[in-house]
Coordinates of C-alpha atoms and ligand atoms in Angstrom, one line a residue:
M516 CA 16.5 -3.2 -71.8
S517 CA 17.6 -2.5 -68.3
Q518 CA 16.8 -3.9 -65.0
A519 CA 17.5 -3.3 -61.3
S520 CA 16.4 -4.7 -58.0
A521 CA 16.1 -2.9 -54.7
V522 CA 15.0 -3.5 -51.1
A523 CA 13.2 -1.1 -48.7
Y524 CA 11.8 -1.4 -45.3
A525 CA 8.5 -0.1 -43.9
N526 CA 8.4 2.7 -41.5
I527 CA 6.0 3.4 -38.7
A528 CA 5.1 7.0 -38.0
L529 CA 5.7 8.2 -34.5
V530 CA 4.1 11.5 -35.4
K531 CA 1.5 10.7 -38.0
Y532 CA 0.9 12.0 -41.5
W533 CA -2.8 12.3 -42.0
G534 CA -4.0 14.8 -44.6
K535 CA -2.7 16.4 -47.8
R536 CA -2.2 20.0 -49.0
D537 CA -2.3 18.7 -52.6
S538 CA -3.6 15.3 -53.6
A539 CA -2.3 15.3 -57.2
L540 CA 1.3 15.7 -56.1
N541 CA 0.7 13.9 -52.8
L542 CA 1.9 16.8 -50.7
P543 CA 1.3 16.4 -47.0
A544 CA -0.6 19.1 -45.1
A545 CA 1.9 18.8 -42.2
G546 CA 5.2 17.1 -41.3
S547 CA 5.6 13.7 -39.8
L548 CA 8.3 11.6 -38.1
S549 CA 9.0 7.9 -38.4
L550 CA 11.1 4.9 -37.5
T551 CA 12.1 2.6 -40.4
L552 CA 12.0 -1.0 -39.2
N553 CA 14.3 -3.9 -40.0
T554 CA 11.9 -6.8 -40.7
L555 CA 9.0 -5.3 -42.8
R556 CA 10.8 -5.7 -46.0
T557 CA 9.8 -5.3 -49.7
D558 CA 12.0 -6.6 -52.5
T559 CA 11.3 -5.2 -56.0
M560 CA 12.7 -5.8 -59.4
V561 CA 12.0 -3.4 -62.3
H562 CA 12.8 -4.4 -65.9
F563 CA 12.3 -1.9 -68.7
D564 CA 11.7 -4.2 -71.7
E565 CA 11.3 -3.0 -75.3
S566 CA 9.2 -6.0 -76.2
L567 CA 6.4 -5.1 -73.7
T568 CA 3.3 -3.2 -74.9
H569 CA 2.2 -2.3 -71.4
D570 CA 3.5 -2.4 -67.9
S571 CA 3.0 -5.6 -65.9
F572 CA 3.0 -6.0 -62.2
E573 CA 3.4 -9.1 -60.1
L574 CA 2.8 -8.7 -56.4
D575 CA 3.5 -11.5 -54.0
G576 CA 3.4 -14.0 -56.8
R577 CA 0.2 -12.8 -58.4
E578 CA -0.6 -10.7 -61.4
S579 CA -1.9 -7.4 -60.2
D580 CA -3.6 -4.4 -61.8
P581 CA -0.8 -2.2 -63.1
R582 CA -2.8 1.0 -63.5
K583 CA -1.6 2.9 -60.4
L584 CA 1.9 1.6 -61.1
T585 CA 1.8 2.9 -64.7
T586 CA 0.9 6.4 -63.6
W587 CA 3.8 6.4 -61.2
L588 CA 6.3 4.8 -63.7
D589 CA 5.3 7.6 -66.2
L590 CA 7.0 10.0 -63.8
V591 CA 10.3 8.0 -64.1
R592 CA 9.9 7.6 -67.8
A593 CA 9.3 11.3 -68.3
R594 CA 12.4 12.1 -66.3
A595 CA 14.6 9.5 -68.1
K596 CA 13.0 10.4 -71.5
L597 CA 12.0 6.8 -72.0
Q598 CA 8.9 5.2 -73.6
T599 CA 9.7 1.6 -72.7
R600 CA 7.2 -0.4 -70.6
A601 CA 8.3 -2.3 -67.5
H602 CA 7.9 -5.6 -65.8
V603 CA 7.7 -5.1 -62.1
V604 CA 8.0 -8.0 -59.6
S605 CA 7.5 -7.1 -55.9
R606 CA 7.4 -9.3 -52.8
N607 CA 6.4 -8.2 -49.3
A608 CA 7.7 -10.0 -46.2
F609 CA 4.4 -9.1 -44.4
P610 CA 0.7 -8.8 -45.2
T611 CA 0.0 -6.4 -48.1
A612 CA -2.5 -3.5 -47.6
S613 CA -3.2 -4.4 -44.0
G614 CA -2.2 -1.2 -42.3
L615 CA 1.3 -2.6 -41.9
A616 CA 2.6 0.2 -44.1
S617 CA 3.3 -1.9 -47.2
S618 CA 2.9 1.2 -49.5
A619 CA 5.9 2.8 -47.7
S620 CA 8.4 0.1 -48.4
A621 CA 6.7 -0.6 -51.8
Y622 CA 7.2 2.9 -53.3
A623 CA 10.6 3.3 -51.6
A624 CA 11.9 0.1 -53.2
L625 CA 10.3 1.1 -56.5
A626 CA 11.9 4.5 -56.5
V627 CA 15.3 3.0 -56.0
A628 CA 14.9 0.1 -58.5
A629 CA 13.0 2.0 -61.2
S630 CA 15.2 5.1 -61.3
S631 CA 18.3 2.9 -61.5
A632 CA 16.8 0.6 -64.2
A633 CA 15.9 3.8 -66.2
G634 CA 19.5 5.0 -66.0
L635 CA 18.8 7.9 -63.7
S636 CA 21.2 8.7 -60.9
L637 CA 19.1 10.4 -58.3
T638 CA 20.1 11.9 -54.9
V639 CA 18.4 10.6 -51.8
R640 CA 16.3 13.8 -51.7
E641 CA 15.1 13.1 -55.2
L642 CA 14.4 9.5 -54.4
S643 CA 12.4 10.6 -51.4
E644 CA 10.3 13.0 -53.6
L645 CA 9.8 10.3 -56.2
A646 CA 8.7 7.8 -53.6
R647 CA 6.3 10.4 -52.1
R648 CA 4.4 10.6 -55.4
G649 CA 3.4 6.9 -54.9
S650 CA 2.7 7.2 -51.2
G651 CA 3.3 9.9 -48.6
S652 CA 4.8 7.6 -46.1
A653 CA 7.2 6.1 -48.7
A654 CA 9.3 9.3 -48.7
R655 CA 10.4 8.4 -45.2
S656 CA 11.4 4.7 -46.1
I657 CA 14.3 5.9 -48.2
F658 CA 16.1 6.5 -45.0
A659 CA 17.4 4.3 -42.1
G660 CA 16.3 4.8 -38.5
F661 CA 14.4 8.0 -37.6
A662 CA 13.3 10.2 -40.5
L663 CA 11.6 13.5 -40.5
M664 CA 9.2 14.4 -43.3
H665 CA 8.8 18.0 -44.2
A666 CA 5.4 19.3 -45.3
G667 CA 7.2 21.8 -47.6
T668 CA 5.8 25.0 -48.9
K669 CA 6.6 24.9 -52.6
A670 CA 3.8 24.3 -55.0
D671 CA 5.9 21.8 -57.0
G672 CA 6.5 19.7 -53.9
S673 CA 10.3 19.7 -54.3
D674 CA 10.7 20.5 -50.6
A675 CA 8.1 17.9 -49.4
V676 CA 10.8 15.3 -48.8
A677 CA 12.1 13.4 -45.8
E678 CA 15.5 13.6 -44.2
P679 CA 17.3 11.2 -41.8
I680 CA 17.7 12.4 -38.2
V681 CA 19.1 9.6 -36.1
G682 CA 20.5 6.4 -37.7
A683 CA 19.4 2.8 -37.1
D684 CA 22.5 2.1 -34.9
D685 CA 22.2 5.2 -32.9
W686 CA 19.2 4.3 -30.6
D687 CA 18.4 0.7 -30.0
L688 CA 14.6 0.8 -29.6
R689 CA 12.0 -1.8 -30.6
M690 CA 8.6 -1.8 -32.2
V691 CA 6.4 -4.8 -31.3
I692 CA 3.7 -5.3 -33.9
A693 CA 0.6 -7.1 -33.0
V694 CA -1.1 -8.3 -36.2
V695 CA -4.9 -8.4 -35.6
G696 CA -7.2 -10.6 -37.6
G697 CA -4.6 -12.3 -39.9
G698 CA -3.8 -10.3 -43.0
K699 CA -6.0 -8.5 -45.4
V700 CA -8.4 -6.7 -43.1
K701 CA -8.1 -3.1 -44.4
G702 CA -11.4 -1.2 -45.0
V703 CA -10.9 2.3 -46.4
S704 CA -7.5 3.1 -48.0
S705 CA -5.5 5.8 -46.2
R706 CA -5.7 8.0 -49.2
D707 CA -9.5 7.9 -49.3
A708 CA -9.8 8.1 -45.5
M709 CA -7.6 11.2 -45.3
E710 CA -9.5 13.0 -48.0
H711 CA -12.8 12.1 -46.4
C712 CA -11.5 13.2 -42.9
A713 CA -10.2 16.5 -44.3
A714 CA -13.6 17.2 -46.0
T715 CA -16.0 16.2 -43.2
S716 CA -14.3 15.8 -39.8
P717 CA -14.9 18.7 -37.4
L718 CA -11.6 17.5 -35.7
Y719 CA -9.4 17.7 -38.8
Q720 CA -8.1 21.2 -38.3
A721 CA -7.5 20.5 -34.6
W722 CA -5.5 17.4 -35.6
L723 CA -3.4 19.4 -38.0
D724 CA -2.8 22.1 -35.3
C725 CA -1.1 19.5 -33.0
V726 CA 1.4 18.2 -35.6
P727 CA 4.1 20.9 -35.7
N728 CA 4.5 20.8 -31.9
D729 CA 4.5 17.1 -31.8
V730 CA 7.2 16.9 -34.5
Q731 CA 9.3 19.4 -32.5
A732 CA 8.8 17.5 -29.2
A733 CA 9.6 14.2 -30.8
R734 CA 12.8 15.5 -32.3
S735 CA 13.9 16.8 -28.9
A736 CA 13.0 13.5 -27.3
I737 CA 15.0 11.6 -29.9
D738 CA 18.0 13.9 -29.5
A739 CA 17.8 13.3 -25.7
R740 CA 17.2 9.5 -26.2
D741 CA 14.2 10.0 -23.9
L742 CA 11.9 7.0 -24.5
A743 CA 9.2 8.1 -22.1
A744 CA 8.9 11.5 -23.8
L745 CA 9.0 10.0 -27.3
G746 CA 6.6 7.2 -26.4
A747 CA 4.0 9.7 -25.0
I748 CA 4.1 11.7 -28.2
T749 CA 3.9 8.5 -30.3
R750 CA 0.8 7.4 -28.4
D751 CA -0.9 10.8 -28.4
S752 CA -0.3 11.5 -32.1
A753 CA -1.9 8.2 -33.0
M754 CA -4.9 8.8 -30.8
A755 CA -5.4 12.3 -32.1
M756 CA -5.2 11.0 -35.7
H757 CA -7.7 8.3 -35.1
A758 CA -10.0 10.6 -33.2
A759 CA -10.1 13.0 -36.2
A760 CA -10.7 10.0 -38.5
M761 CA -13.5 8.6 -36.2
A762 CA -15.1 12.0 -36.1
S763 CA -15.5 12.0 -40.0
R764 CA -19.0 11.9 -41.3
P765 CA -19.7 9.0 -41.7
P766 CA -16.9 7.7 -39.4
V767 CA -13.7 6.0 -40.5
R768 CA -12.9 3.5 -37.8
Y769 CA -10.0 1.1 -38.2
W770 CA -10.2 -0.3 -34.6
Q771 CA -11.5 -3.7 -33.9
A772 CA -12.4 -5.2 -30.5
A773 CA -9.0 -6.8 -30.5
T774 CA -7.4 -3.4 -31.1
L775 CA -8.9 -2.2 -27.8
R776 CA -7.8 -5.5 -26.0
C777 CA -4.2 -4.7 -27.2
L778 CA -4.5 -1.1 -25.9
D779 CA -5.8 -2.4 -22.5
R780 CA -2.9 -4.9 -22.3
V781 CA -0.4 -2.1 -23.1
E782 CA -1.9 0.0 -20.3
E783 CA -1.5 -2.9 -17.9
L784 CA 2.2 -3.2 -18.9
V785 CA 2.7 0.5 -18.3
G786 CA 1.0 0.0 -14.9
S787 CA 3.6 -2.5 -13.9
G788 CA 6.5 -0.2 -14.9
I789 CA 7.2 -1.4 -18.4
P790 CA 7.9 1.3 -21.1
A791 CA 5.2 0.5 -23.8
Y792 CA 3.7 3.1 -26.0
P793 CA 1.0 2.2 -28.6
T794 CA 0.5 3.5 -32.1
M795 CA -1.9 2.5 -35.0
D796 CA -2.2 3.3 -38.7
A797 CA -4.9 2.7 -41.3
G798 CA -5.7 -0.8 -40.0
P799 CA -6.6 -2.6 -36.7
H800 CA -3.0 -3.6 -35.8
V801 CA -1.3 -2.2 -32.7
K802 CA 2.4 -1.3 -32.8
V803 CA 4.1 -0.8 -29.4
L804 CA 7.2 1.3 -29.0
T805 CA 9.5 -0.1 -26.3
D806 CA 13.1 -0.9 -25.7
A807 CA 15.3 -4.0 -26.2
A808 CA 15.2 -5.0 -22.5
H809 CA 11.3 -5.2 -22.5
C810 CA 10.3 -6.2 -26.0
Q811 CA 10.0 -9.9 -25.3
E812 CA 7.7 -9.3 -22.3
V813 CA 5.6 -6.9 -24.4
A814 CA 5.4 -9.4 -27.2
R815 CA 4.4 -12.2 -24.9
A816 CA 1.7 -10.1 -23.2
I817 CA 0.0 -9.0 -26.5
G818 CA 0.6 -12.4 -28.1
E819 CA -1.8 -13.9 -25.5
I820 CA -4.8 -12.0 -26.9
P821 CA -6.7 -14.6 -29.0
E822 CA -7.3 -12.4 -32.1
V823 CA -3.7 -11.4 -32.3
T824 CA -2.6 -13.8 -35.1
E825 CA 1.1 -12.8 -35.2
V826 CA 3.6 -10.7 -33.2
K827 CA 6.7 -9.3 -34.7
I828 CA 9.5 -7.6 -32.9
C829 CA 11.3 -5.1 -35.1
A830 CA 14.4 -3.0 -34.5
P831 CA 15.4 0.2 -36.3
G832 CA 16.1 -0.7 -39.9
P833 CA 18.3 0.3 -42.9
A834 CA 17.8 2.7 -45.7
A835 CA 16.3 1.6 -49.1
H836 CA 19.1 0.3 -51.3
L837 CA 19.9 -1.4 -54.6
L838 CA 20.4 -5.1 -54.5
S839 CA 21.9 -5.3 -58.0
E840 CA 23.1 -2.6 -60.4
A841 CA 21.1 -1.8 -63.5
S842 CA 22.1 -4.1 -66.4
D843 CA 21.5 -4.0 -70.1
Ligands
PMV1145 O1 1.5 6.8 -47.2 P1 0.0 6.6 -47.1 O2 -0.7 7.4 -48.1 O3 -0.3 5.2 -47.1 O4 -0.5 7.2 -45.6 C1 0.1 6.7 -44.4 C2 -0.9 7.1 -43.3 C3 -0.5 6.5 -42.0 O5 0.1 5.3 -42.1 C4 -1.8 6.3 -41.2 C5 0.3 7.5 -41.1 C6 1.8 7.6 -41.5 O6 2.3 8.7 -41.3 O7 2.4 6.6 -42.0

C-alpha cells in the first residue's frame, strides 16, 4: 500500500495544439506553447491498495467512471511492475470539462502522484511524457510558466514532451478568464473534435502549416518580453484553430453568442490602447492575455457581459509537485 498526493495547475496554450500524429500514443501533429496559470488548480491523491479489486475514481466529491483512468494507470503499473489497483481522489478548483483545461492539470497531477505512489522516481521529461498519454496539453502542465511542447519525430513518442522556457517569476503577465454560461457547457471533447477536424476539415492542413512559425515567433516574443507580439500570435493561433474546427464537416463550433460579445469587448479595449489578446479552447470561454497593470480593467469590462458568469484573473503558475511523499 502506498499513497501520494500532488498538485498541478492548468495551462492555456498561446500557440494551440490541435491534431495528433498518433492517437494511441497521443502524439501531437505539431508543437505548441503555453502558459501555466496559478489559480486553476487540481489536487489529486493516489493510493495503491492491495484490498481493491478495481480502480476507483472520485472527482470533485462524486464517484466517476474509472475506465479511462484505469487504462492510464496501467501504464504506471506496467512501468512499476505492479498489479495493485488504486483509489484516486481528485478535486478541481474550477469547472471540470468546460474548456478550462481541466484535463491538463488532471493528468499532470496524476502523473506526479501516481508515479510517486507506485515507487517510481521519474525525471520531469518522463513525467511530461506520462502526462501526455492522458491528455496532450497535460505534458505542458508539468512545468511552471511558459512551456514549449515538442511534436517529436520518434514513433514511440519519447521525444513528444514539453520543456520549460521562461519561469513563472520571469515575466509578470496575466490571463483574464471569462467563464461563459456557468460550468459544464462542453459539447464535443477536444479528442473527438481534433480527430473529426483532421479527417474532414479542408482547413486542417493549412492550420498545421501555421504552427511551426507561430511557435518560433512566440518564443522570440517571450525572449524579448514583447507582449504585443506574443499577444498577436496568441490571438491568431486561436482563431486559426477554431477556423479549422468550424470548417469540419459537420462543423465543430464551441463559440456561443457571449463568446462573440467577449471578443467585441476585447477589441474595444484594444481600441482604447489596452493590451488585450483573446484566446479560446474547446469551450465557449474567452481567455485574455494582458499585463498586471491592465488586468483589473480587462476583468471589469468582460465581467459586465451578462452571460459571463465568472471572471478569474490568473498569473503565471508553478510546476506540478508532490504535496506529500509516498507512504506505506
Ligand atoms: O489536451 P487535450 O487533448 O484536452 O487538448 C487540448 C486542446 C486545446 O485546449 C484546444 C488546445 C491546447 O493546446 O491546449
